[in-house]
mmCIF file of C-alpha atoms in Angstrom:
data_model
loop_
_atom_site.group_PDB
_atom_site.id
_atom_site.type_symbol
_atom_site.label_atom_id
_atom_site.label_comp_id
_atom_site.label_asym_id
_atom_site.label_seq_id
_atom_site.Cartn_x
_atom_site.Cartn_y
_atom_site.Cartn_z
ATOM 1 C CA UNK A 314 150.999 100.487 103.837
ATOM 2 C CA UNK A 315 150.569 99.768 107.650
ATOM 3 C CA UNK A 316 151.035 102.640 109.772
ATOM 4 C CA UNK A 317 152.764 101.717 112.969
ATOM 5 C CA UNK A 318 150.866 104.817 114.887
ATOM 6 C CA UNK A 319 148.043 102.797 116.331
ATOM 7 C CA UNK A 320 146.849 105.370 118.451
ATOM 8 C CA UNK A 321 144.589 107.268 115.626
ATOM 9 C CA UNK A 322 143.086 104.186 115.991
ATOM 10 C CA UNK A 323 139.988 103.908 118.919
ATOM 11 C CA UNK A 324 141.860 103.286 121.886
ATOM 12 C CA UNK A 325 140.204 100.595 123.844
ATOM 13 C CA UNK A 326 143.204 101.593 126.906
ATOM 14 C CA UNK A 327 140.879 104.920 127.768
ATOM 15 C CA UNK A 328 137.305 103.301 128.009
ATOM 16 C CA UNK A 329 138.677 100.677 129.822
ATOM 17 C CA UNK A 330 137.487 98.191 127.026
ATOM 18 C CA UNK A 331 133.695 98.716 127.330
ATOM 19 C CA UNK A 332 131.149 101.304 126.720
ATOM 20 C CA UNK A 333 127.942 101.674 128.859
ATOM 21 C CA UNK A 334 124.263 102.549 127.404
ATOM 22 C CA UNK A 335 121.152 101.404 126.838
ATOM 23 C CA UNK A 336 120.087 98.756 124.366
ATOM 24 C CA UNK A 337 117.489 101.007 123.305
ATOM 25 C CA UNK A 338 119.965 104.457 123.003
ATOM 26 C CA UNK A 339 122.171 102.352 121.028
ATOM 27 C CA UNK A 340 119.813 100.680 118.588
ATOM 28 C CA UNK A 341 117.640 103.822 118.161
ATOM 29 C CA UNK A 342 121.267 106.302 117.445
ATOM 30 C CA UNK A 343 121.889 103.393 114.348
ATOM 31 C CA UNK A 344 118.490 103.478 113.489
ATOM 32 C CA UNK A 345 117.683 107.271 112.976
ATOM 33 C CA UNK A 346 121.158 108.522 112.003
ATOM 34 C CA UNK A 347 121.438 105.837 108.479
ATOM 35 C CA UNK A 348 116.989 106.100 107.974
ATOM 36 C CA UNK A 349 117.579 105.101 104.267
ATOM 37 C CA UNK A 350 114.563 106.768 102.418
ATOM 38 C CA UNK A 351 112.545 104.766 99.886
ATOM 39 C CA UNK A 352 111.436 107.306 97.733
ATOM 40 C CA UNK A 353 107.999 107.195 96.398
ATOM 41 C CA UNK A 354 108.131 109.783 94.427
ATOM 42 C CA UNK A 355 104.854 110.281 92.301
ATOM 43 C CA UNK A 356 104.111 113.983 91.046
ATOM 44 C CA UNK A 357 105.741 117.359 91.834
ATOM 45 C CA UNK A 358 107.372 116.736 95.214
ATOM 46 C CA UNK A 359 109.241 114.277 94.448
ATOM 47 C CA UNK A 360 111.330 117.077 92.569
ATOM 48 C CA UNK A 361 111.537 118.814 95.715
ATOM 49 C CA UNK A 362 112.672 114.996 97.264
ATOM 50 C CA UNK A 363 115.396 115.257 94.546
ATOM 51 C CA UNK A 364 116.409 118.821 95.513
ATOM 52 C CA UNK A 365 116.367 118.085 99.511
ATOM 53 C CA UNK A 366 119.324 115.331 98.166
ATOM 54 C CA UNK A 367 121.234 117.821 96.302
ATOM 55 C CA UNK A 368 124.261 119.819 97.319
ATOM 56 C CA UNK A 369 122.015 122.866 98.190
ATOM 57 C CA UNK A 370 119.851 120.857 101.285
ATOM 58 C CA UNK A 371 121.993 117.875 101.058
ATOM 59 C CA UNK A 372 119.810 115.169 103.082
ATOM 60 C CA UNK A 373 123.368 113.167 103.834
ATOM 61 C CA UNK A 374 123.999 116.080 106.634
ATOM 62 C CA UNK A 375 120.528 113.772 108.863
ATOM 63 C CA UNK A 376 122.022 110.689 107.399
ATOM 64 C CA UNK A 377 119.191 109.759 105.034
ATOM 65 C CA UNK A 378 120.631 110.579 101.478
ATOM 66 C CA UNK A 379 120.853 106.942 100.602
ATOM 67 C CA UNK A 380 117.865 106.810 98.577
ATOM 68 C CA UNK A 381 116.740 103.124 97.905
ATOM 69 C CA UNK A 382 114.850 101.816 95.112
ATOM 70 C CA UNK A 383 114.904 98.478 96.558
ATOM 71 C CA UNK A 384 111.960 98.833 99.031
ATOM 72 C CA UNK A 385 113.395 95.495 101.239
ATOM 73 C CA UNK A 386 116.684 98.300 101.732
ATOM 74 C CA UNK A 387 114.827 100.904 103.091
ATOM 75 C CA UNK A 388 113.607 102.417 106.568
ATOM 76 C CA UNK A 389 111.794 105.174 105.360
ATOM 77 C CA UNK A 390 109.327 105.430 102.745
ATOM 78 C CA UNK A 391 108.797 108.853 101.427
ATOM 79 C CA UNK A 392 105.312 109.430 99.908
ATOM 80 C CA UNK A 393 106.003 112.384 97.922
ATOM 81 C CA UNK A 394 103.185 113.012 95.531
ATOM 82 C CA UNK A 395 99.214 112.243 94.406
ATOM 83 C CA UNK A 396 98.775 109.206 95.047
ATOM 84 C CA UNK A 397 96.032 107.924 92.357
ATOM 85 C CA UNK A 398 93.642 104.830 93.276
ATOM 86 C CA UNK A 399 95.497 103.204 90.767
ATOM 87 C CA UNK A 400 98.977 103.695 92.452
ATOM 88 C CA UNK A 401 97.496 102.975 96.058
ATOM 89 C CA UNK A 402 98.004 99.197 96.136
ATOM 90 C CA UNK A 403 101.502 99.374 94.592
ATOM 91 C CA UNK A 404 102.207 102.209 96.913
ATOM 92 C CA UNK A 405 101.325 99.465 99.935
ATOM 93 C CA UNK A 406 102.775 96.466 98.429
ATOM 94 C CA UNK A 407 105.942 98.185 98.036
ATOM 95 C CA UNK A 408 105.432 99.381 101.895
ATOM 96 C CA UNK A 409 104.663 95.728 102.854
ATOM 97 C CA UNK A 410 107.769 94.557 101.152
ATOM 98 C CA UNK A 411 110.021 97.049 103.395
ATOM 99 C CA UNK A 412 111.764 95.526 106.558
ATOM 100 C CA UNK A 413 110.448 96.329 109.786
ATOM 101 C CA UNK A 414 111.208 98.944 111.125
ATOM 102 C CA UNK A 415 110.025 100.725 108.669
ATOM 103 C CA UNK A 416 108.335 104.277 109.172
ATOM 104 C CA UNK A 417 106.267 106.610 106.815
ATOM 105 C CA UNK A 418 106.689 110.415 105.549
ATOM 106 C CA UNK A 419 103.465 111.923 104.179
ATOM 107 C CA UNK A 420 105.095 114.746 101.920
ATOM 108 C CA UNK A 421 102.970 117.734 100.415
ATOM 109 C CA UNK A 422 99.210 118.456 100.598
ATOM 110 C CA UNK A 423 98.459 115.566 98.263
ATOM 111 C CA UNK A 424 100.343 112.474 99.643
ATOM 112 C CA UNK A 425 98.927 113.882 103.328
ATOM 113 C CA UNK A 426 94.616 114.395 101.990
ATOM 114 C CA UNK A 427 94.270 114.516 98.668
ATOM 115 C CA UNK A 428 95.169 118.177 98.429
ATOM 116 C CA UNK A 429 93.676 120.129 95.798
ATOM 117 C CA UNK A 430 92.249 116.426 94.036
ATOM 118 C CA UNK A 431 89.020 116.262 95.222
ATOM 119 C CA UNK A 432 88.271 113.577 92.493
ATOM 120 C CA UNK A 433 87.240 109.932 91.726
ATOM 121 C CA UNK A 434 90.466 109.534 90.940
ATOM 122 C CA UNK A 435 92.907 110.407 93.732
ATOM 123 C CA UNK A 436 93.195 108.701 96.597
ATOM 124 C CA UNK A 437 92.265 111.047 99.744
ATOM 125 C CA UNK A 438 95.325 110.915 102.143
ATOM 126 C CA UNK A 439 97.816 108.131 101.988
ATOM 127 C CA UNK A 440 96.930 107.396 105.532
ATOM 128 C CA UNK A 441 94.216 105.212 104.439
ATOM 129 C CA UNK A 442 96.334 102.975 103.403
ATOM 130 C CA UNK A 443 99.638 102.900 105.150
ATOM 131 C CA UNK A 444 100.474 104.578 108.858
ATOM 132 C CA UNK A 445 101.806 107.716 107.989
ATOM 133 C CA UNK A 446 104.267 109.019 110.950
ATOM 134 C CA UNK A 447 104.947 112.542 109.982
ATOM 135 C CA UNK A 448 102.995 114.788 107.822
ATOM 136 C CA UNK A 449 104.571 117.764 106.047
ATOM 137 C CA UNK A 450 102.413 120.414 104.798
ATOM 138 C CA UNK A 451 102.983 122.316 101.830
ATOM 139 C CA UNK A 452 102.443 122.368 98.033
ATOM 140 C CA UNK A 453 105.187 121.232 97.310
ATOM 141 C CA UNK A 454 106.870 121.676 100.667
ATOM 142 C CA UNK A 455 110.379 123.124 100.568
ATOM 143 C CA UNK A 456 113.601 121.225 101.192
ATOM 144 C CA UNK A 457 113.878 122.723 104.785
ATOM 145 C CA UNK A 458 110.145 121.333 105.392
ATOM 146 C CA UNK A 459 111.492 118.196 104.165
ATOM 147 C CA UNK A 460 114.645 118.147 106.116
ATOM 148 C CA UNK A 461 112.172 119.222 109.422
ATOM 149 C CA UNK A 462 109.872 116.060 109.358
ATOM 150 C CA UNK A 463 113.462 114.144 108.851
ATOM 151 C CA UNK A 464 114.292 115.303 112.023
ATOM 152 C CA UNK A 465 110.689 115.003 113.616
ATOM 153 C CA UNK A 466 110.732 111.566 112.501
ATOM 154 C CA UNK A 467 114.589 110.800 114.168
ATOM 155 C CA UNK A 468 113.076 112.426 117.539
ATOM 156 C CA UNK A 469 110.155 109.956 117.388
ATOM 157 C CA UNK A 470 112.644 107.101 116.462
ATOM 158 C CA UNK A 471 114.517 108.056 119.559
ATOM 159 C CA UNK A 472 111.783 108.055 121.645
ATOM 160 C CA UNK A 473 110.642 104.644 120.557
ATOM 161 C CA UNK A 474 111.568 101.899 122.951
ATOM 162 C CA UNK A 475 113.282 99.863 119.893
ATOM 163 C CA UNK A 476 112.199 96.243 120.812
ATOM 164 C CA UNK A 477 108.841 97.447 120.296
ATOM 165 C CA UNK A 478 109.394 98.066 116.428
ATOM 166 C CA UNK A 479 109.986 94.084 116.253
ATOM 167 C CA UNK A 480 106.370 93.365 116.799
ATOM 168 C CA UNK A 481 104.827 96.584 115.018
ATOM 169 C CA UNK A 482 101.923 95.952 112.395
ATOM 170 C CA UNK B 1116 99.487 122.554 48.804
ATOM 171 C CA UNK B 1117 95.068 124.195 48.474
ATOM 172 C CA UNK B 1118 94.503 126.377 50.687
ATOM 173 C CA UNK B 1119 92.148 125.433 53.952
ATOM 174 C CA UNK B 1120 89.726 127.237 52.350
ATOM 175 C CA UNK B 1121 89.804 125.438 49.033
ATOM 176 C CA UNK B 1122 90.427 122.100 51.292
ATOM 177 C CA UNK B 1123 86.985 122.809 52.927
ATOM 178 C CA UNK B 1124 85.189 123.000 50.069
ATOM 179 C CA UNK B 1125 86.302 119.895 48.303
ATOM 180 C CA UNK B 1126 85.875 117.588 51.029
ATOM 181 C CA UNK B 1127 82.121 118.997 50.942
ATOM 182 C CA UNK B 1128 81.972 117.769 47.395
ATOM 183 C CA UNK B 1129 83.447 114.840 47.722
ATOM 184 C CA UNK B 1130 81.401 113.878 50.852
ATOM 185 C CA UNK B 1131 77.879 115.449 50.181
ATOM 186 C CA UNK B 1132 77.012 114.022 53.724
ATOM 187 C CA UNK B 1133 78.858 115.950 55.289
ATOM 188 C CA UNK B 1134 77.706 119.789 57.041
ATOM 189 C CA UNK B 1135 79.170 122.518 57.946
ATOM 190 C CA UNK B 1136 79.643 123.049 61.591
ATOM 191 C CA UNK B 1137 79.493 126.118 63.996
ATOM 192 C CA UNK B 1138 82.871 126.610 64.945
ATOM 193 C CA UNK B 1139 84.606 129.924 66.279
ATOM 194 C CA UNK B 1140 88.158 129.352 65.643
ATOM 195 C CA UNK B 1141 89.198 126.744 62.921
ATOM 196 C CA UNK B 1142 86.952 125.144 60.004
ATOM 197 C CA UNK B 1143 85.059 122.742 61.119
ATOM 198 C CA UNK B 1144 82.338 119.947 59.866
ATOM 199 C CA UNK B 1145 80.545 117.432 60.529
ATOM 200 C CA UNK B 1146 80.200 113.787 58.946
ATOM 201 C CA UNK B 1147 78.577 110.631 59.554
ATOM 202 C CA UNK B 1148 80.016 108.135 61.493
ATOM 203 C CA UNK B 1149 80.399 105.654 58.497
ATOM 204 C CA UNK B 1150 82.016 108.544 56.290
ATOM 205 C CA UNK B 1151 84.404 109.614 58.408
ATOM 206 C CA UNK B 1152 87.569 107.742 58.141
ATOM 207 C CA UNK B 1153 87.377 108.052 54.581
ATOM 208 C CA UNK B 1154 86.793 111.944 54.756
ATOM 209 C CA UNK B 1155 89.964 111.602 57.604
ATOM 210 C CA UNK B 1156 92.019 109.841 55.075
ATOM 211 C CA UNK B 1157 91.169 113.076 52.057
ATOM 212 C CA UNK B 1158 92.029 115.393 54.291
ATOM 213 C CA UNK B 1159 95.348 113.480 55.354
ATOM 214 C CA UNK B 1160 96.448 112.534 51.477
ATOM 215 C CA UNK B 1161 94.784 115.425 49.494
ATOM 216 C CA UNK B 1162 94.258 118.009 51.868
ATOM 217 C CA UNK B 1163 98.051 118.210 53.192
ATOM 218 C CA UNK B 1164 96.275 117.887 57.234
ATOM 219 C CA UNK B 1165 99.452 114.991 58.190
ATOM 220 C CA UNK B 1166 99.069 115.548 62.060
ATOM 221 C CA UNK B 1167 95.969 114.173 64.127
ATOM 222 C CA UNK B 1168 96.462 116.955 66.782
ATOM 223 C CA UNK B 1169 93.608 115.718 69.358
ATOM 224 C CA UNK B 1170 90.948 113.194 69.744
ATOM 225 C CA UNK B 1171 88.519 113.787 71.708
ATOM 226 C CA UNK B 1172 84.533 112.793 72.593
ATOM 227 C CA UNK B 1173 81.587 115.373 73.415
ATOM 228 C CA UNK B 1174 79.037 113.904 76.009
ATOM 229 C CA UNK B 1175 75.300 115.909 74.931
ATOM 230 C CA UNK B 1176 73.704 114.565 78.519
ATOM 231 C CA UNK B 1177 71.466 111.140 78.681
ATOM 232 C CA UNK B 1178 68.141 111.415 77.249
ATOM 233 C CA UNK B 1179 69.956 113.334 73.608
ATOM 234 C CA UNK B 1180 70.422 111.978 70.786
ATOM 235 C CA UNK B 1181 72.799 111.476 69.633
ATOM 236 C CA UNK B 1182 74.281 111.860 72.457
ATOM 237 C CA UNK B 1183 78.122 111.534 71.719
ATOM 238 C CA UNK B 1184 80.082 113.280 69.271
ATOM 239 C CA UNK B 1185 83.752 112.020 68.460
ATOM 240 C CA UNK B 1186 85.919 115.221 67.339
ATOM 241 C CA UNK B 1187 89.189 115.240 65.853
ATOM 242 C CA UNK B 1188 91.412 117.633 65.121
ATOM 243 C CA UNK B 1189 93.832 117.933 62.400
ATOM 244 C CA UNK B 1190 96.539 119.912 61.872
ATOM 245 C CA UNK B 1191 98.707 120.977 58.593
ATOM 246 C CA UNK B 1192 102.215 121.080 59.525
ATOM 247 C CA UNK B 1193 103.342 122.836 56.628
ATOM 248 C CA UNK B 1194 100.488 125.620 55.895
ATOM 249 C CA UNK B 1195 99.885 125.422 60.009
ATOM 250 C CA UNK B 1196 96.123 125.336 59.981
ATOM 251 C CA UNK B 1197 93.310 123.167 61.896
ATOM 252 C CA UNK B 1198 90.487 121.619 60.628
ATOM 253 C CA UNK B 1199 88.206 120.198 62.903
ATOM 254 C CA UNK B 1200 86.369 116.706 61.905
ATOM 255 C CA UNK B 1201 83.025 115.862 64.133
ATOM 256 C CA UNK B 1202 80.907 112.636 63.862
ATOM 257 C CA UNK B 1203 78.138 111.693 66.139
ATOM 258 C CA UNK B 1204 77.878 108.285 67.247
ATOM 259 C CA UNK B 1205 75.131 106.743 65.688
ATOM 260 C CA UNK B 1206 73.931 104.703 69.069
ATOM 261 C CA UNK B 1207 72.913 106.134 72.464
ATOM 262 C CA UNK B 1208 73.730 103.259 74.652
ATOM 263 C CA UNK B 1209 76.671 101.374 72.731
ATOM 264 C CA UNK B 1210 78.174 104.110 70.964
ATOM 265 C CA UNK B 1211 81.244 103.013 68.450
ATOM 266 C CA UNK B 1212 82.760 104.906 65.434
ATOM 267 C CA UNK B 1213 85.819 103.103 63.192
ATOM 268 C CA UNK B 1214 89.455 103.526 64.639
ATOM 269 C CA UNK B 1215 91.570 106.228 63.438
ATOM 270 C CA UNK B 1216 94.988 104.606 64.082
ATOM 271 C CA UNK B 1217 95.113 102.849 60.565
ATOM 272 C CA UNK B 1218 95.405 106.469 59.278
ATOM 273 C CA UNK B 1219 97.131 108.018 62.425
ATOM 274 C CA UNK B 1220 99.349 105.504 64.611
ATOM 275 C CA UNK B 1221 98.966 108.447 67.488
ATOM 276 C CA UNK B 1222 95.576 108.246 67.332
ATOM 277 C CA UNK B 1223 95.937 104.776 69.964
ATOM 278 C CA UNK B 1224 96.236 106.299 73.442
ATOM 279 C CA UNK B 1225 93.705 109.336 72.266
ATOM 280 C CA UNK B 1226 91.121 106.696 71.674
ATOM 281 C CA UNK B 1227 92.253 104.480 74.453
ATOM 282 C CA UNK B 1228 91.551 107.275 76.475
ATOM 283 C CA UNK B 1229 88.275 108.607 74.751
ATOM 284 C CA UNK B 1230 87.176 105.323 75.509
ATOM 285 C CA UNK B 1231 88.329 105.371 79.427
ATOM 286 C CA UNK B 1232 86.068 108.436 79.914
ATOM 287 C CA UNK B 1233 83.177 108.442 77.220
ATOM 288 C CA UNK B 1234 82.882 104.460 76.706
ATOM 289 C CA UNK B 1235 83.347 104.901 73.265
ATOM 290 C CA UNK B 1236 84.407 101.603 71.616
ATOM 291 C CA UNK B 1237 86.329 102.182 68.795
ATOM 292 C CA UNK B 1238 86.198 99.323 66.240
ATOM 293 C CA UNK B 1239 89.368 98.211 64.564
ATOM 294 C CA UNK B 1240 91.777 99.434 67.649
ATOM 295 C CA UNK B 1241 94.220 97.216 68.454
ATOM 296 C CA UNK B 1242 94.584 97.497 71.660
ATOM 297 C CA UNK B 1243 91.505 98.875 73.448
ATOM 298 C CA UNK B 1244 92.105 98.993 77.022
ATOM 299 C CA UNK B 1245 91.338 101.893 79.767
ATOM 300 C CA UNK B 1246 94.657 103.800 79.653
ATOM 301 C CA UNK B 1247 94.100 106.452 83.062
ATOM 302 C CA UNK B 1248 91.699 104.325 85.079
ATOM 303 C CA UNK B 1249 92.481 100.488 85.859
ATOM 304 C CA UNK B 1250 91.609 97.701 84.186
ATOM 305 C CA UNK B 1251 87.653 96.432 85.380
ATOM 306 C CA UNK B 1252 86.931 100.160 86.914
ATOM 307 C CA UNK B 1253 83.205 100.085 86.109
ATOM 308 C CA UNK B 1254 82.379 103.342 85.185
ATOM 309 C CA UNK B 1255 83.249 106.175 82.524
ATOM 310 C CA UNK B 1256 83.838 109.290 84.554
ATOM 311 C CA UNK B 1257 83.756 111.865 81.659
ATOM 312 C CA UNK B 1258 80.402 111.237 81.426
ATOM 313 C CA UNK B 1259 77.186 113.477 82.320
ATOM 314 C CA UNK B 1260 75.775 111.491 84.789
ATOM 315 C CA UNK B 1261 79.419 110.824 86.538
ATOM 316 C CA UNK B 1262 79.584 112.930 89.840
ATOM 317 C CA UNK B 1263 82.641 115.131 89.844
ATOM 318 C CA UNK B 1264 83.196 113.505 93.456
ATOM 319 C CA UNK B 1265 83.399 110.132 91.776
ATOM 320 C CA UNK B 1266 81.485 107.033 93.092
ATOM 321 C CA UNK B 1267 81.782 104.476 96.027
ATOM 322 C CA UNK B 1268 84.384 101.471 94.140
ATOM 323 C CA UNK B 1269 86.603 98.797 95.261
ATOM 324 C CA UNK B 1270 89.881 99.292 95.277
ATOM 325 C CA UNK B 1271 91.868 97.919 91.842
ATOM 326 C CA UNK B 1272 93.505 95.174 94.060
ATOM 327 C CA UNK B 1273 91.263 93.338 96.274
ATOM 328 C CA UNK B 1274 93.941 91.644 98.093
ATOM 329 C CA UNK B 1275 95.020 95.128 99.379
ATOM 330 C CA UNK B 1276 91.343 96.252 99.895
ATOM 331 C CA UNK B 1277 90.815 93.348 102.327
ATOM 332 C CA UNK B 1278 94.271 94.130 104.348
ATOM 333 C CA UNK B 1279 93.669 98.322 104.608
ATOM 334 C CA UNK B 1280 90.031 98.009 104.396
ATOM 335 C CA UNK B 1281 90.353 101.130 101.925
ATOM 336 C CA UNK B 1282 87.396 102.119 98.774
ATOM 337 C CA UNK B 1283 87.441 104.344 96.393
ATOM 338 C CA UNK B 1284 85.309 106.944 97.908
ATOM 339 C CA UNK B 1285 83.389 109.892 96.556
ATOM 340 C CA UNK B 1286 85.455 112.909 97.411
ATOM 341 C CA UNK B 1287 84.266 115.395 99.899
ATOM 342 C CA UNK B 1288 83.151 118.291 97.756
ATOM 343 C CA UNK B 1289 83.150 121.329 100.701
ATOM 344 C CA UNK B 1290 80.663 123.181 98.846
ATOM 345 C CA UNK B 1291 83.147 122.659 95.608
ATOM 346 C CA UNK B 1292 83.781 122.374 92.952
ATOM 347 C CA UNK B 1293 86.731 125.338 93.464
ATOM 348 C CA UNK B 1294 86.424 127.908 90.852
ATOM 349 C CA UNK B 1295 89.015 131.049 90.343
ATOM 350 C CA UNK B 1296 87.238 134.359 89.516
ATOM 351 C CA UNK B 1297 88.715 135.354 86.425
ATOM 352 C CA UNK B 1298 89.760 139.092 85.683
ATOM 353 C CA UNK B 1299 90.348 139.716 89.733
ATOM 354 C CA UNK B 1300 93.164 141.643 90.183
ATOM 355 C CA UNK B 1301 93.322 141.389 93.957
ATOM 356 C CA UNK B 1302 95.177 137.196 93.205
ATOM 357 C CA UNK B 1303 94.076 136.018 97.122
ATOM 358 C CA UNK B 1304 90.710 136.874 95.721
ATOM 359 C CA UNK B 1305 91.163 135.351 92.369
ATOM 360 C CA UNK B 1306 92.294 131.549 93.938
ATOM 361 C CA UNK B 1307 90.260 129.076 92.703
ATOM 362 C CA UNK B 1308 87.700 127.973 96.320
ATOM 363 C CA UNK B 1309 84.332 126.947 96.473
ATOM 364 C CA UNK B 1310 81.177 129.039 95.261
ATOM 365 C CA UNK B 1311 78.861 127.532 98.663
ATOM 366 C CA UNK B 1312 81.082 128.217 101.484
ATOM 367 C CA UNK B 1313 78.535 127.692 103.874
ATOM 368 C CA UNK B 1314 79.284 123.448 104.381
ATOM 369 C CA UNK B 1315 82.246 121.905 104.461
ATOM 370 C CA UNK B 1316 82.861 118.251 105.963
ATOM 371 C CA UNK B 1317 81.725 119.026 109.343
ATOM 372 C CA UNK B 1318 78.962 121.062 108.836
ATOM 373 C CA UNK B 1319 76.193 119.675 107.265
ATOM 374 C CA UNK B 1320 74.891 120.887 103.822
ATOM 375 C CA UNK B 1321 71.550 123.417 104.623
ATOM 376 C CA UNK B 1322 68.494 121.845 102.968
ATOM 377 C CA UNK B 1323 67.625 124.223 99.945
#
């Protein structure tokens, strides 16, 4: 049914038909208030990950609660776990297959240096293979933690002159 | 259904090769390596043990011989008693012993991984391939000699080696390994840190 009250409607009559900003204010609010989260969840965090998305933390409130398991959907890849030698190319391949922009969460002690792994089988830091934007401390970090390098991560964004991220490595 | 006790003492007179061996908890002996499937297959059929709980290998340190033991442990699911089966590998530098899973289909990934960490080839497995570390990793960390830190590698993919310029590299150590001090009451105390606190990874290790 068509409603005939247009006016609930945007109302182009009070803006005069066009809206002033930046190029850069209006890429970067699309960008960090939909960051789509890839998440690579590999150990114990990523239950933490799962809890940040329920209706408890609920990671939709920042925007990011679309969790996509289709790397070439996502902005933000979540590293939340040990990342073994084994797992480190996949983890990069599946970074390399992202769209730029594309930005990195370190999440937890292990995902960020190893953590307690000290061992010929873990890699040490997932910053030695992908660039890691925010790091989040923790073992595993709470939701909140979580939800605070979300928010880090949009301030950066924000910051970031946005036709930059079109030639970033 | 014998008792363990009774079970024991048959398989010793069936297998005359075979000795008892020191053992704290369960019963526990030892056969030769040619022996041992068929002693595996008595206890399995006569001696009611259905369930290959564990597989497992025992490095002795180079320079022993033998120097690896394969043990296996068996379980009774109806009486719910162990035995415990060990055979030393009759070579030092190849060692091998016959495949279990013809008797125990489980006993695939326990031998797939004995043989990730020990290098224990286990002949008649149909599918022996590392199971934790990757395909063409070129050592066997379980091992004596292995340090805990683990040893300068490539990376599994060397497509992804060339573009991050990442290794597998030993792990800094800080004076570890971390050991907790068991029977501390005071738990900050008890957390498991290292025993040599006095280098870390920016202060050099004193000369001894």
């Amino acid at each position: 049914m068509v409603s005939s009250r247009t006016e609930l409607a945007y109302n182009s009559k009070i803006e005069g038909e066009v809206v002033v900003s930046r190029m850069d204010a209006v890429i970067n609010w699309v960008r960090t208030n939909s960051m789509w989260p890839m998440p690579m969840g590999l150990a114990c965090c990523a239950i933490e990950l799962m809890g940040s998305a329920a209706s408890r933390f609920d990671i939709a409130r920042f925007g990011a609660e679309v969790m996509r398991f289709s790397p070439r959907q996502s902005d933000c890849m979540i590293v939340a776990g040990t990342v073994t030698y084994k797992m480190a190319p996949v983890v990069r391949r599946i970074y390399d297959q992202m769209a730029e922009p594309k930005w990195v969460i370190a999440m937890g002690a292990c995902a960020s240096s190893g953590g307690m792994y000290r061992s010929y089988a873990t890699l040490q830091g997932v910053d030695r293979i992908v660039p890691v934007d925010v790091y989040i401390s923790g073992c595993p970090p709470r939701p909140e933690a979580l939800l605070d390098a979300l928010m880090k991560l949009q301030a950066k964004v924000r910051r970031e002159p946005a036709a930059r991220n079109l030639h970033r490595v | 259904m014998p008792a363990t006790a009774d079970v024991t003492t048959a398989l010793r007179e069936k297998f005359p090769h075979a000795t008892p061996r020191p053992s704290l908890d369960h019963p526990a002996v030892n056969l030769p390596a040619a022996e041992v499937l068929a002693a595996l297959q008595y206890l399995r059929d006569e001696g009611g043990f259905d369930m290959l709980a564990d597989l497992t290998a025992i490095d002795w340190a180079a320079g022993v011989s033998p120097r690896f033991t394969v043990v296996y442990h068996l379980l009774s699911t109806t009486r719910h008693d162990y035995i415990r089966v060990a055979t030393d590998c009759p070579d030092d530098a190849a060692p091998a012993v016959p495949s279990a899973t013809g008797l125990w289909p489980g006993a695939n990934w326990h031998e797939r991984e004995t043989y990730d960490m020990f290098g224990i080839t286990f002949t008649g497995h149909p599918d022996l391939r590392r199971i934790l570390m990757w395909d063409g990793y070129p050592h066997f960390p379980l091992r004596k000699e292995f340090p805990l830190a683990g040893i300068d590698t490539p990376l599994p993919d060397a497509e992804i080696m060339a573009e991050t310029g990442a290794r597998v590299i030993p792990a800094p150590m800080a004076g570890g390994p971390f050991v907790a001090a068991p029977g501390e009451i005071n738990l900050t105390e008890a957390e498991p840190r290292a025993k040599d606190e006095s280098w870390n990874e920016r202060r050099e290790k004193p000369d001894a």
